[in-house]
Coordinates of C-alpha atoms in Angstrom, one line a residue:
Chain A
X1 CA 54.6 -97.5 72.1
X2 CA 54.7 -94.5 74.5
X3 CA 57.6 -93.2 71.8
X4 CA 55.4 -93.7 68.8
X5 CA 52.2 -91.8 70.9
X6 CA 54.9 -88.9 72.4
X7 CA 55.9 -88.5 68.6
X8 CA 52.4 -88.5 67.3
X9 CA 51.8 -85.9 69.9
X10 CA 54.7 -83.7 68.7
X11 CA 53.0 -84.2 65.2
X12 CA 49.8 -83.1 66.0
X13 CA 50.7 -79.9 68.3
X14 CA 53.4 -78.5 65.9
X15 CA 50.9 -79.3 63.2
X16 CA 48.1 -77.0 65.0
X17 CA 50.4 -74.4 66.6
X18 CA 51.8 -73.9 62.7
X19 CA 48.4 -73.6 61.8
X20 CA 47.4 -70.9 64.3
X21 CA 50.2 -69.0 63.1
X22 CA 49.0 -69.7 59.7
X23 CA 45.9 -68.9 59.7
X24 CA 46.1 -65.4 59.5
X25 CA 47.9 -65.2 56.0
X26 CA 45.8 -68.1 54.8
X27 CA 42.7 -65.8 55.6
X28 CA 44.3 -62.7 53.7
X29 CA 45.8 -64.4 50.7
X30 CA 42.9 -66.7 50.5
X31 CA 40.3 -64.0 50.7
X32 CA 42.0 -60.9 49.0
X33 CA 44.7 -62.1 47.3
X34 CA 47.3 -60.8 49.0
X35 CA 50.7 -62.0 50.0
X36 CA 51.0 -60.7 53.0
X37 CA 54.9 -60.4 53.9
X38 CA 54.0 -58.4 56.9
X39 CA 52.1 -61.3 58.7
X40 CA 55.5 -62.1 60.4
X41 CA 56.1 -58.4 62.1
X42 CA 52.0 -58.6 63.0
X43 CA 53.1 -61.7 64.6
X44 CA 56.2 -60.4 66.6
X45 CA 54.1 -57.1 67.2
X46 CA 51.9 -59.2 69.1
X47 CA 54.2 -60.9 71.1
X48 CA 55.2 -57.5 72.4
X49 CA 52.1 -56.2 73.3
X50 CA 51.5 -59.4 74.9
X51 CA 55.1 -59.1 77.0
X52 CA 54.4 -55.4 77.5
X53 CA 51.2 -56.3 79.3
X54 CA 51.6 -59.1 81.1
X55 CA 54.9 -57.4 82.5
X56 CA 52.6 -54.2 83.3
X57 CA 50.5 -56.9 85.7
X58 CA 47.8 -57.2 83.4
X59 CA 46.4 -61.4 83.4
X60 CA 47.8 -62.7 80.4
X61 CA 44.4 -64.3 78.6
X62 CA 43.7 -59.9 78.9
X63 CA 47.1 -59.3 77.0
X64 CA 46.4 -62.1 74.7
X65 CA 43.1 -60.2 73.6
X66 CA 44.7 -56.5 73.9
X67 CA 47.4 -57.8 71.1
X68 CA 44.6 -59.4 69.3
X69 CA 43.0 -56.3 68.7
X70 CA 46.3 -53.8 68.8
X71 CA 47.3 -55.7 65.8
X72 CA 43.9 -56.2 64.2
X73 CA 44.0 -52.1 64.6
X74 CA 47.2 -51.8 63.1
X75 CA 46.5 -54.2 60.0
X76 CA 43.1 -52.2 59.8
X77 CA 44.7 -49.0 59.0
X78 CA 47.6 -50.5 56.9
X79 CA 44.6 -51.8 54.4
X80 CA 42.9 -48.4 54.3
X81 CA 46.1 -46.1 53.9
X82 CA 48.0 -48.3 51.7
X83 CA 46.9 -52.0 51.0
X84 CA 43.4 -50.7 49.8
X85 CA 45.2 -49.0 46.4
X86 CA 47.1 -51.8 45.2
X87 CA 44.7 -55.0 45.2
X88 CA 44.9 -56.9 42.3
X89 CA 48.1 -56.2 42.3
X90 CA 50.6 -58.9 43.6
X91 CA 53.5 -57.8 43.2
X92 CA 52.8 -54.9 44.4
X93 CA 51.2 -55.8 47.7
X94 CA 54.2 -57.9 48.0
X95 CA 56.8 -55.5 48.2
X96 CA 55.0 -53.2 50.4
X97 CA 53.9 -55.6 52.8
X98 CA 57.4 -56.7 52.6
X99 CA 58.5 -53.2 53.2
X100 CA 55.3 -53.2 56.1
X101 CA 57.6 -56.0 57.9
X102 CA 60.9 -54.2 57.9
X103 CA 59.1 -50.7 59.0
X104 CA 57.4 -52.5 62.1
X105 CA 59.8 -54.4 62.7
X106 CA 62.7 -51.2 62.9
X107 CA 59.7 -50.1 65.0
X108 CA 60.1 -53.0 67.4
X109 CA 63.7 -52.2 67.8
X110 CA 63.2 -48.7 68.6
X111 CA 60.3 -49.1 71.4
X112 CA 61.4 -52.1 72.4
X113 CA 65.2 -52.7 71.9
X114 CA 66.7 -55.9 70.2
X115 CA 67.3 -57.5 74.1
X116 CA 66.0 -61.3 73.8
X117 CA 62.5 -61.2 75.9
X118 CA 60.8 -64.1 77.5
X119 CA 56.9 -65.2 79.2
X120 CA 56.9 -67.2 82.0
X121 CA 54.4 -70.2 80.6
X122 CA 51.1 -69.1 82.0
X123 CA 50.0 -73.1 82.2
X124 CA 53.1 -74.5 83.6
X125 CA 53.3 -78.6 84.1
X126 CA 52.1 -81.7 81.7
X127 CA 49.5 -83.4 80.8
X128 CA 49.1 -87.1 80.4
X129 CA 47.9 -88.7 77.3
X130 CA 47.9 -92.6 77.5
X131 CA 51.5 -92.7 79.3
X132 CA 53.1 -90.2 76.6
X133 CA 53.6 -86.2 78.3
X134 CA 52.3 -83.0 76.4
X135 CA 53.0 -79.6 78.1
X136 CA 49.6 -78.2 79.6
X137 CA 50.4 -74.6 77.7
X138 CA 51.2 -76.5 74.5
X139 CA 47.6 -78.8 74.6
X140 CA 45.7 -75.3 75.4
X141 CA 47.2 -73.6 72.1
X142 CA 46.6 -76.4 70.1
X143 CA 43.1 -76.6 71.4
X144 CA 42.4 -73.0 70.5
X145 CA 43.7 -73.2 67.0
X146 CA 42.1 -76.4 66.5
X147 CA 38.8 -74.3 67.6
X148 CA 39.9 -71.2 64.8
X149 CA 39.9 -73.8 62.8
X150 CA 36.6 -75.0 62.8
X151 CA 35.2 -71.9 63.3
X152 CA 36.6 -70.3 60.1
X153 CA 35.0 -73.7 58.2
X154 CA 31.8 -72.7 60.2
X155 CA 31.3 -69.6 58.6
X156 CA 32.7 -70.1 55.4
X157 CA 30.0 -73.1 54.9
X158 CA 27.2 -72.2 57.4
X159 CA 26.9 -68.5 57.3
X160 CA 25.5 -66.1 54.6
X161 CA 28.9 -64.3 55.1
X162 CA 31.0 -67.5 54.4
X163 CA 28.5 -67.9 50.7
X164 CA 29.2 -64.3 50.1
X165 CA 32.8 -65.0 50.8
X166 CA 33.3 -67.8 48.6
X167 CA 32.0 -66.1 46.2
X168 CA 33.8 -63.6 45.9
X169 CA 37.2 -65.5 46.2
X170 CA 35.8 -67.4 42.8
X171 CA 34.1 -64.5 40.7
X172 CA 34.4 -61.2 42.6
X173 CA 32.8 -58.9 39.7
X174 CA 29.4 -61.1 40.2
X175 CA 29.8 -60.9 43.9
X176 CA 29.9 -57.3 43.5
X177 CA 26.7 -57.3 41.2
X178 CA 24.9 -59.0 43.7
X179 CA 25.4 -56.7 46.4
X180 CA 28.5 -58.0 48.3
X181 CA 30.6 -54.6 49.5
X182 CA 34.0 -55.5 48.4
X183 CA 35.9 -52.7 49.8
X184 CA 34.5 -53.4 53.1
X185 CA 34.6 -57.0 53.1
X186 CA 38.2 -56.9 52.1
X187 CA 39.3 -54.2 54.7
X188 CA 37.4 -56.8 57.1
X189 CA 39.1 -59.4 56.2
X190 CA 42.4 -57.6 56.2
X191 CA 41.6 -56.8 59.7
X192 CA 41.3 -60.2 61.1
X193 CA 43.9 -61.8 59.2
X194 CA 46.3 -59.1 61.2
X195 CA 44.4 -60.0 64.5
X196 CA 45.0 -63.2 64.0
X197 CA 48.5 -62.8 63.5
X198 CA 48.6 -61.2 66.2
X199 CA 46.8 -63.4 68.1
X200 CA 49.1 -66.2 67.1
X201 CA 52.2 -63.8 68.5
X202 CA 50.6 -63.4 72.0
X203 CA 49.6 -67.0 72.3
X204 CA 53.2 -68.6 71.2
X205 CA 55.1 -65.8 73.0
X206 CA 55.1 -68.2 76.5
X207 CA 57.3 -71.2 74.1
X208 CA 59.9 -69.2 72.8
X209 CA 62.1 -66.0 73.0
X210 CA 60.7 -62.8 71.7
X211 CA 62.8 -60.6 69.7
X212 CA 62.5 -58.0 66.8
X213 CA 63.0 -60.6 64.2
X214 CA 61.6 -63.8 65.4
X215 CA 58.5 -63.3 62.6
X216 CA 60.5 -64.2 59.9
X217 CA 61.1 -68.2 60.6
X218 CA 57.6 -68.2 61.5
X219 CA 56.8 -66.0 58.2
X220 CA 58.5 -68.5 56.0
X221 CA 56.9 -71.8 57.8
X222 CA 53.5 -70.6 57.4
X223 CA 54.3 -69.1 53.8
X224 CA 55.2 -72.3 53.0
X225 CA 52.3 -73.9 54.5
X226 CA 50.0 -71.8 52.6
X227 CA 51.1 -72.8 49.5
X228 CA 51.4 -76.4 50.2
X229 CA 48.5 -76.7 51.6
X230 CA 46.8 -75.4 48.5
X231 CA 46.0 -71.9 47.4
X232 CA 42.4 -70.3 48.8
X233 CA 41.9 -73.7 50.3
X234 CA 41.9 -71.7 53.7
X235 CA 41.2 -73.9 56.1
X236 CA 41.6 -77.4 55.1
X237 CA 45.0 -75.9 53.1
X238 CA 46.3 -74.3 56.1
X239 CA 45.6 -77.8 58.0
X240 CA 47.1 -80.1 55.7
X241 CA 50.1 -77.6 54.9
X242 CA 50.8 -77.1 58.5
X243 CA 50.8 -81.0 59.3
X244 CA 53.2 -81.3 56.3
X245 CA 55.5 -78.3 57.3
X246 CA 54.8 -78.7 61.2
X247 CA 54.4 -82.2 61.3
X248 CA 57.4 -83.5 58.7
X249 CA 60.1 -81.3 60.6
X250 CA 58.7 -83.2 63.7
X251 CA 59.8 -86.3 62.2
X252 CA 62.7 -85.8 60.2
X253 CA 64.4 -84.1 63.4
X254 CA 64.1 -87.5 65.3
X255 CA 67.1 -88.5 62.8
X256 CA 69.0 -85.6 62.4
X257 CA 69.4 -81.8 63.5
X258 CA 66.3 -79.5 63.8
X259 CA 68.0 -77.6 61.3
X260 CA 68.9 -80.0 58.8
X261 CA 64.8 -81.5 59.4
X262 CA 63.6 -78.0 58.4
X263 CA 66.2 -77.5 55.6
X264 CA 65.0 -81.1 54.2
X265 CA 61.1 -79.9 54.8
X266 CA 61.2 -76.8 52.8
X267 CA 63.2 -78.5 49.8
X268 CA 60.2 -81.4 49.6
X269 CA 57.9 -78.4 49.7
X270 CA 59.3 -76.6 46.8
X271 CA 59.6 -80.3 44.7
X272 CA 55.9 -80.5 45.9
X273 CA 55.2 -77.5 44.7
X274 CA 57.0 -77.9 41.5
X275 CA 54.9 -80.7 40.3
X276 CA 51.5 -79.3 41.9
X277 CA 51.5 -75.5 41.7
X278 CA 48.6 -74.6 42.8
X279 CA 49.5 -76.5 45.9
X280 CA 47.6 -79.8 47.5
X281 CA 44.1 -79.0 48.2
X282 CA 44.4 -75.9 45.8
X283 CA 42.4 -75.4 42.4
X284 CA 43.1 -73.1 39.5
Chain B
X1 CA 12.6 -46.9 34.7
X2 CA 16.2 -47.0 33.3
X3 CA 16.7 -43.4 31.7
X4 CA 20.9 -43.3 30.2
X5 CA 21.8 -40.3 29.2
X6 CA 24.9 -39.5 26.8
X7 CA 26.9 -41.7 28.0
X8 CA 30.3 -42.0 27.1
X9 CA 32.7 -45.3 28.6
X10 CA 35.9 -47.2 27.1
X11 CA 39.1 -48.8 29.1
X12 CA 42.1 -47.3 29.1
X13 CA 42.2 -44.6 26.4
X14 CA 40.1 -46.2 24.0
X15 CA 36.3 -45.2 24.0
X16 CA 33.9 -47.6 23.5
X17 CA 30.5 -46.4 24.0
X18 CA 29.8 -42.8 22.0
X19 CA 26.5 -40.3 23.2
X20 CA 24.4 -43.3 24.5
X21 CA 20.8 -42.3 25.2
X22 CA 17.8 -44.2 25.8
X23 CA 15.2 -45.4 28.0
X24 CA 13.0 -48.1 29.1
X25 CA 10.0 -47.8 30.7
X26 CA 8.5 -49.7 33.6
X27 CA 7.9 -53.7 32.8
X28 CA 9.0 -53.3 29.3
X29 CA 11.3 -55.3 27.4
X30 CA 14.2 -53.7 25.2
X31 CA 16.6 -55.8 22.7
X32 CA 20.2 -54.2 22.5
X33 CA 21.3 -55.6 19.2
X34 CA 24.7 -55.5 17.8
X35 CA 27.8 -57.2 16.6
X36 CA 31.0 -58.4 18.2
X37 CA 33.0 -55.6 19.4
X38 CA 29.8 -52.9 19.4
X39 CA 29.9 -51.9 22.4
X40 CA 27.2 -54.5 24.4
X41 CA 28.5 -55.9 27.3
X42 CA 30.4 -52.0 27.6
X43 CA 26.6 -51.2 27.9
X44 CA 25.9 -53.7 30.2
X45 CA 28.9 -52.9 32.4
X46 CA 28.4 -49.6 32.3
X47 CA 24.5 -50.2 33.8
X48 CA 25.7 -52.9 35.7
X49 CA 28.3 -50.6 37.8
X50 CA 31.2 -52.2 36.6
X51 CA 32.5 -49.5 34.7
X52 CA 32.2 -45.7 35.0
X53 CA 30.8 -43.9 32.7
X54 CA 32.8 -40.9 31.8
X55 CA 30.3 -38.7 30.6
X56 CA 26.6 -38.6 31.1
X57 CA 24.0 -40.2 33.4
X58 CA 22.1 -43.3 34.1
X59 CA 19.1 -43.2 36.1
X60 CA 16.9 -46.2 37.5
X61 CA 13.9 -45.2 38.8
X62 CA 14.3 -41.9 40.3
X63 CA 18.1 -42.4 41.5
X64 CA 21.4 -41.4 39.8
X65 CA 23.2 -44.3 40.5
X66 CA 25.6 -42.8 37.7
X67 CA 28.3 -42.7 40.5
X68 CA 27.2 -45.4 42.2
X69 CA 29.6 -48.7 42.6
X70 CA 28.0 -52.3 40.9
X71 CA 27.4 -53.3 45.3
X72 CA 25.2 -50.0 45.7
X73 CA 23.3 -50.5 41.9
X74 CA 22.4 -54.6 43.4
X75 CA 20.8 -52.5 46.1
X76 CA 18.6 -50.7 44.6
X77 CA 17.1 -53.6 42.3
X78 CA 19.2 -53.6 39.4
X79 CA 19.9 -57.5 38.7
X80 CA 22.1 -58.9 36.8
X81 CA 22.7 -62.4 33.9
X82 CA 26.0 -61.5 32.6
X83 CA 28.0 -62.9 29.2
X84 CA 28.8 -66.7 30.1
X85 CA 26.4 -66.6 33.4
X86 CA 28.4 -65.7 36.0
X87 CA 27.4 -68.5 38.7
X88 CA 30.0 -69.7 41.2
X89 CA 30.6 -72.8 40.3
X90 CA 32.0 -74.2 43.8
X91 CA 28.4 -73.2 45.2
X92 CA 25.4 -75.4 45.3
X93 CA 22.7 -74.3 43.4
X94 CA 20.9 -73.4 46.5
X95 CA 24.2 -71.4 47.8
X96 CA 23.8 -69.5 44.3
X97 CA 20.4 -68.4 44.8
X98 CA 21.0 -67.8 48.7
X99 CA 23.2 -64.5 47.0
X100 CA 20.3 -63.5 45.1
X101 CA 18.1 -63.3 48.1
X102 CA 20.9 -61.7 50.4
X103 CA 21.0 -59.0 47.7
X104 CA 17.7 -58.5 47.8
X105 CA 18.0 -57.2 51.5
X106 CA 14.7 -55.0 53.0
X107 CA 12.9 -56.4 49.7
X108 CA 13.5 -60.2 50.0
X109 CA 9.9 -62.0 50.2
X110 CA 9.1 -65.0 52.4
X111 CA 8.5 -67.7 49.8
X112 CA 10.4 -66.4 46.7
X113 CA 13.3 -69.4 46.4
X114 CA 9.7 -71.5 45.7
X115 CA 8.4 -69.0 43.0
X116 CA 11.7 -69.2 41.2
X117 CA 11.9 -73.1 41.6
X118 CA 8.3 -73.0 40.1
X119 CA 9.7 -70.9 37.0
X120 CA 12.3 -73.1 37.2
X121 CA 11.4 -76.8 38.2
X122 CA 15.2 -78.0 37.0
X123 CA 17.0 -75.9 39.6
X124 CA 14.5 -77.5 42.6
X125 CA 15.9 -81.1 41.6
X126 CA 19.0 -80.2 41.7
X127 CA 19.3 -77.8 44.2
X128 CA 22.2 -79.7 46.3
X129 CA 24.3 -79.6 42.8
X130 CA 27.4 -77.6 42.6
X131 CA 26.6 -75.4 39.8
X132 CA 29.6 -75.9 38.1
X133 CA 28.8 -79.6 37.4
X134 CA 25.7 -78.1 35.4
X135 CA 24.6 -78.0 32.1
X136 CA 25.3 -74.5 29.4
X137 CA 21.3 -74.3 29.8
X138 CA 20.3 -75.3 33.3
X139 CA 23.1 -72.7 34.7
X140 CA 21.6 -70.0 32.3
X141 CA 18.3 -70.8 34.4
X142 CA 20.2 -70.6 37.7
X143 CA 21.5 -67.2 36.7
X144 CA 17.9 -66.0 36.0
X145 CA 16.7 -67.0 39.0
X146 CA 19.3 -66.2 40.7
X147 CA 19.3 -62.7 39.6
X148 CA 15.0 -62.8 40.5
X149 CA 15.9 -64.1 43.9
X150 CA 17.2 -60.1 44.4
X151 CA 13.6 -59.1 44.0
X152 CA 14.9 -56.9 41.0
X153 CA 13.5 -53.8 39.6
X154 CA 15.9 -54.2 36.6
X155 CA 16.9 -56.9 35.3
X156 CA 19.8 -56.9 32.7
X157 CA 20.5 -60.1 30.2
X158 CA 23.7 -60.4 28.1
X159 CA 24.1 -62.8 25.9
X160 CA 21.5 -65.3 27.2
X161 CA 22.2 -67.6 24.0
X162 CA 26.0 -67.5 24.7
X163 CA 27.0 -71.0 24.9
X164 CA 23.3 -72.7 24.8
X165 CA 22.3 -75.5 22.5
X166 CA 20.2 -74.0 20.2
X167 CA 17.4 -76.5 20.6
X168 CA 17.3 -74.8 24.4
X169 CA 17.7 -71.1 23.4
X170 CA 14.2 -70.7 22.6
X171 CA 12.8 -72.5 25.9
X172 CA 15.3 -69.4 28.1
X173 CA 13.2 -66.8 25.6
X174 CA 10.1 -67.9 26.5
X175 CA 11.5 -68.5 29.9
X176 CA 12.1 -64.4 29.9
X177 CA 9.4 -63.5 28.5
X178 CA 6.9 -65.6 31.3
X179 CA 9.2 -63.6 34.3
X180 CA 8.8 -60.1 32.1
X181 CA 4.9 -61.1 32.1
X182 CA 4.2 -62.6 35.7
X183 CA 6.6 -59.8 37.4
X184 CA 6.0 -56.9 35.2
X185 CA 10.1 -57.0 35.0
X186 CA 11.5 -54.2 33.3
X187 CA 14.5 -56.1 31.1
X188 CA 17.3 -55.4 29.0
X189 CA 18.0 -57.7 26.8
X190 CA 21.2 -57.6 25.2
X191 CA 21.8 -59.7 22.3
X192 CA 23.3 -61.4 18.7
X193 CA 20.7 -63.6 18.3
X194 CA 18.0 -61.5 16.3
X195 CA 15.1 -64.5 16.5
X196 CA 15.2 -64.5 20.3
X197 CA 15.3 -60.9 21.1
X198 CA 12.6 -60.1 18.5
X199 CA 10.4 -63.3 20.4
X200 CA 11.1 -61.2 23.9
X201 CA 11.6 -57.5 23.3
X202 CA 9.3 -55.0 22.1
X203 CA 11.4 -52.3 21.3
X204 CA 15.1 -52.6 20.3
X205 CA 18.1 -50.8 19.6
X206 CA 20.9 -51.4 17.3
X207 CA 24.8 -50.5 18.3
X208 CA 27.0 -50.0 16.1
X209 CA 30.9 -49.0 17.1
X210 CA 29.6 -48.0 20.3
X211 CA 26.7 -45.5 18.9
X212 CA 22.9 -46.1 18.8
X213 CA 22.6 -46.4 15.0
X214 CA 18.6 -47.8 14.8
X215 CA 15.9 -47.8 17.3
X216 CA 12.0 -49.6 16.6
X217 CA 10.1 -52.3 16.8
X218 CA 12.1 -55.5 16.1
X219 CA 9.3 -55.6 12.8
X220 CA 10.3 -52.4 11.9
X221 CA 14.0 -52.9 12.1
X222 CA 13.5 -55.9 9.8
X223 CA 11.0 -53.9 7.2
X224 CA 13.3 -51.0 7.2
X225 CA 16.1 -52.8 6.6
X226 CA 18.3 -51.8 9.6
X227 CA 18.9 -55.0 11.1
X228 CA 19.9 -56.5 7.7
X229 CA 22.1 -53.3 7.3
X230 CA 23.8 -54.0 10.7
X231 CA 23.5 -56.8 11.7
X232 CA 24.2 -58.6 8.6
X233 CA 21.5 -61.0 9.0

């Protein structure tokens, strides 16, 4: 019983730390359209931040928020010089965000060298829940992205912003002819899906080694996520594509290699996604 | 109200509209006649903000909004039914006519969403729909009041028929017309249907490939022969 619980566990926090890291590009390509390949190096970015502070004596919930908004900077003035031409334009914006990633993350290399890097877990010791254990840090994580979660459904369903929103994800030419400001609210939104990336960074740099490239697994998890989950169905996609992704590895790797689990994962996402496109909560 | 002067507008290298000039006057109702391919919704779009014109000016009120973006145009009271009604589907009808007020900003009035549910009694019962799930006719009357939520100055119509039964197209005229009367709602009407714009407009104009070709009285179009001539009908 306390195997089935510790398992159930596992499920749940890879599901919502997959989600926090998801978020982000669920936000951008949800909202705007946009593919965002540089989600991964926003991710690492903030990591770095995150190390460069806390190593610099600074508390690390402050770091957390300084990478937050470093990165929400940096994504804010990627949209105006470059994204900001090209909307509507896929494949576009996928090739330069693409080429966004490998900039930033050269960029990484240069300031901070391609040694492996590591946090000390700022919650360190477990928790108990009904006999199985769960990492304190681990529980607090998964508690905040639960809590992104469902305060991205808040204001997509209980705010005027959320109605404008919406609307403009289904017809953005009658969004615009009823007053919504598209060039702002996309720059906006651009914005926070980069803070959130980095965000996600800071927060997961404690659990594992930080190094130039380490956005790219995490890139192609929550890419994959995304889509599963269902495309523009931003939060209840990210959730259900992140407990798919997250939460499938999780099991498969109790019978084999964590390799081999994830390898098996992504091949029942693309068969997924070959017989449901648009991805499972996703509409055309 | 709405002065357009010599306006020119296409997409890509084509030209669609050729030397368009008119005006409307405040609370009046004009009919924009024309055929498929004329040029209408490029009119609309073109007022609407949706498309720049490349030459000449369009004025509502006192304001050159000739530059202006379709966002900035909502703002200053220039509302919008477009071709095939534009409401977002996912949204509840409420939701829907929550954008109209939002875009009414400083000029939203305490009260309105009960003036438009009393031009509109349908839309009250079924306020917690999703707009999507709808009827052709009872969407047309959410994308009126929708658009009368935004406390407009202008309002422009395309195609209000488009996709109605016709038993219901007469009911959105009249429907119009009782908004143009109670509000004193200057309206541009733009239409195929020559019975329903000649029930609602006073004044109409006929397009043809993009270029004002006839301009009178709906009853004068039809005496003169111009809407026959044009339109065919």
């Amino acid at each position: 019983m306390d195997r089935v619980l510790s398992v159930l566990l596992d499920v749940v926090t890879s599901t919502l730390v997959l989600a926090l890291v998801s978020l982000g590009l669920a936000v951008v390509f949800g909202l705007v359209r946009v593919i965002n390949m540089g989600h991964g190096a926003m991710l690492a970015l903030g990591a770095y931040v995150a190390w460069t502070c806390v190593n610099r004596g600074i508390p690390f919930p402050v770091a957390v928020l300084v990478a937050t908004v470093a990165v929400g900077i940096v994504g804010l003035v990627f949209e105006v010089l470059v994204i900001r031409h090209f909307y509507e334009q896929p494949f576009e914006t996928l090739l330069i965000s693409w080429g966004f990633y490998l900039v930033v993350t050269e960029l990484i290399k240069l300031v901070w060298g391609t040694d492996l890097r590591s946090l000390p877990n700022p919650l360190p010791g477990t928790l108990s829940v009904g006999g199985a254990g769960i990492g304190n840090y681990v529980a607090v994580i998964s508690l905040i992205s639960a809590a992104l979660l469902t305060a991205t459904a808040l204001v997509l369903y209980r705010t005027d912003l959320g109605v404008k929103v919406r609307a403009m994800i289904q017809n953005r030419d009658m969004a615009l002819m009823l007053g919504v400001n598209a060039p702002r609210m996309y720059r906006s939104v651009f914005a926070v899906g980069a803070a959130l990336a980095g965000l996600a960074g800071a927060l997961i740099a404690p659990m594992f080694s930080i190094e130039p490239d380490m956005g790219t697994l995490w890139l192609v998890r929550s890419f994959f996520a995304v889509i599963v989950g269902g495309l523009g169905a931003i939060v209840g996609g990210t959730l259900v594509g992140s407990g798919l992704i997250g939460g499938a590895t999780v099991v498969f790797a109790l019978f084999s290699k964590q390799v081999f689990a994830q390898t098996v994962v992504f091949a029942l996402a693309v068969i997924a996604l070959r017989f449901r496109p648009v991805g499972i909560l996703g509409r055309r | 109200m709405l002065r357009v002067t010599g306006v020119a507008a296409g997409y890509g290298r084509g030209v669609v509209l050729h030397d368009v000039t008119f005006s409307v006057a405040q609370g009046e109702v004009l009919g924009v006649l024309g055929r498929n391919g004329m040029g209408k919704t490029t009119l609309i779009r073109v007022l609407a903000g949706l498309l720049r014109a490349r030459q000449g000016s369009v004025h509502v009120g006192d304001v050159d909004v000739t530059r202006e973006a379709a966002y900035a145009r909502a703002g200053h009271g220039v509302a919008v039914v477009p071709q095939g009604r534009g409401v977002f589907a996912e949204l509840t009808v409420v939701e829907n006519l929550r954008l109209g007020r939002m875009a009414a900003g400083r000029r939203a009035r305490p009260g309105r969403l009960d003036e438009v549910f009393d031009h509109f009694p349908r839309l009250a019962e079924r306020r917690k729909q999703r707009a999507g799930t709808m009827s052709g006719g009872e969407q047309q009357m959410l994308a009126i009041g929708r658009a009368l939520m935004a406390e407009p100055q202008l309002l422009l119509l395309d195609e209000p028929s488009d996709g109605i039964m016709p038993v219901l197209v007469q009911q959105i005229a009249r429907d119009i017309r009782a908004v143009n009367v109670d509000e004193g709602l200057t309206t541009v009407v733009v239409e195929q249907n020559v019975p329903m714009v000649a029930s609602m407009a006073g004044r109409c104009l006929i397009l043809e490939s993009g270029r004002i070709v006839a301009e009178g009285t709906p009853d004068a179009l039809a005496q003169g022969g111009d809407i026959e001539r044009h339109l065919g009908v």
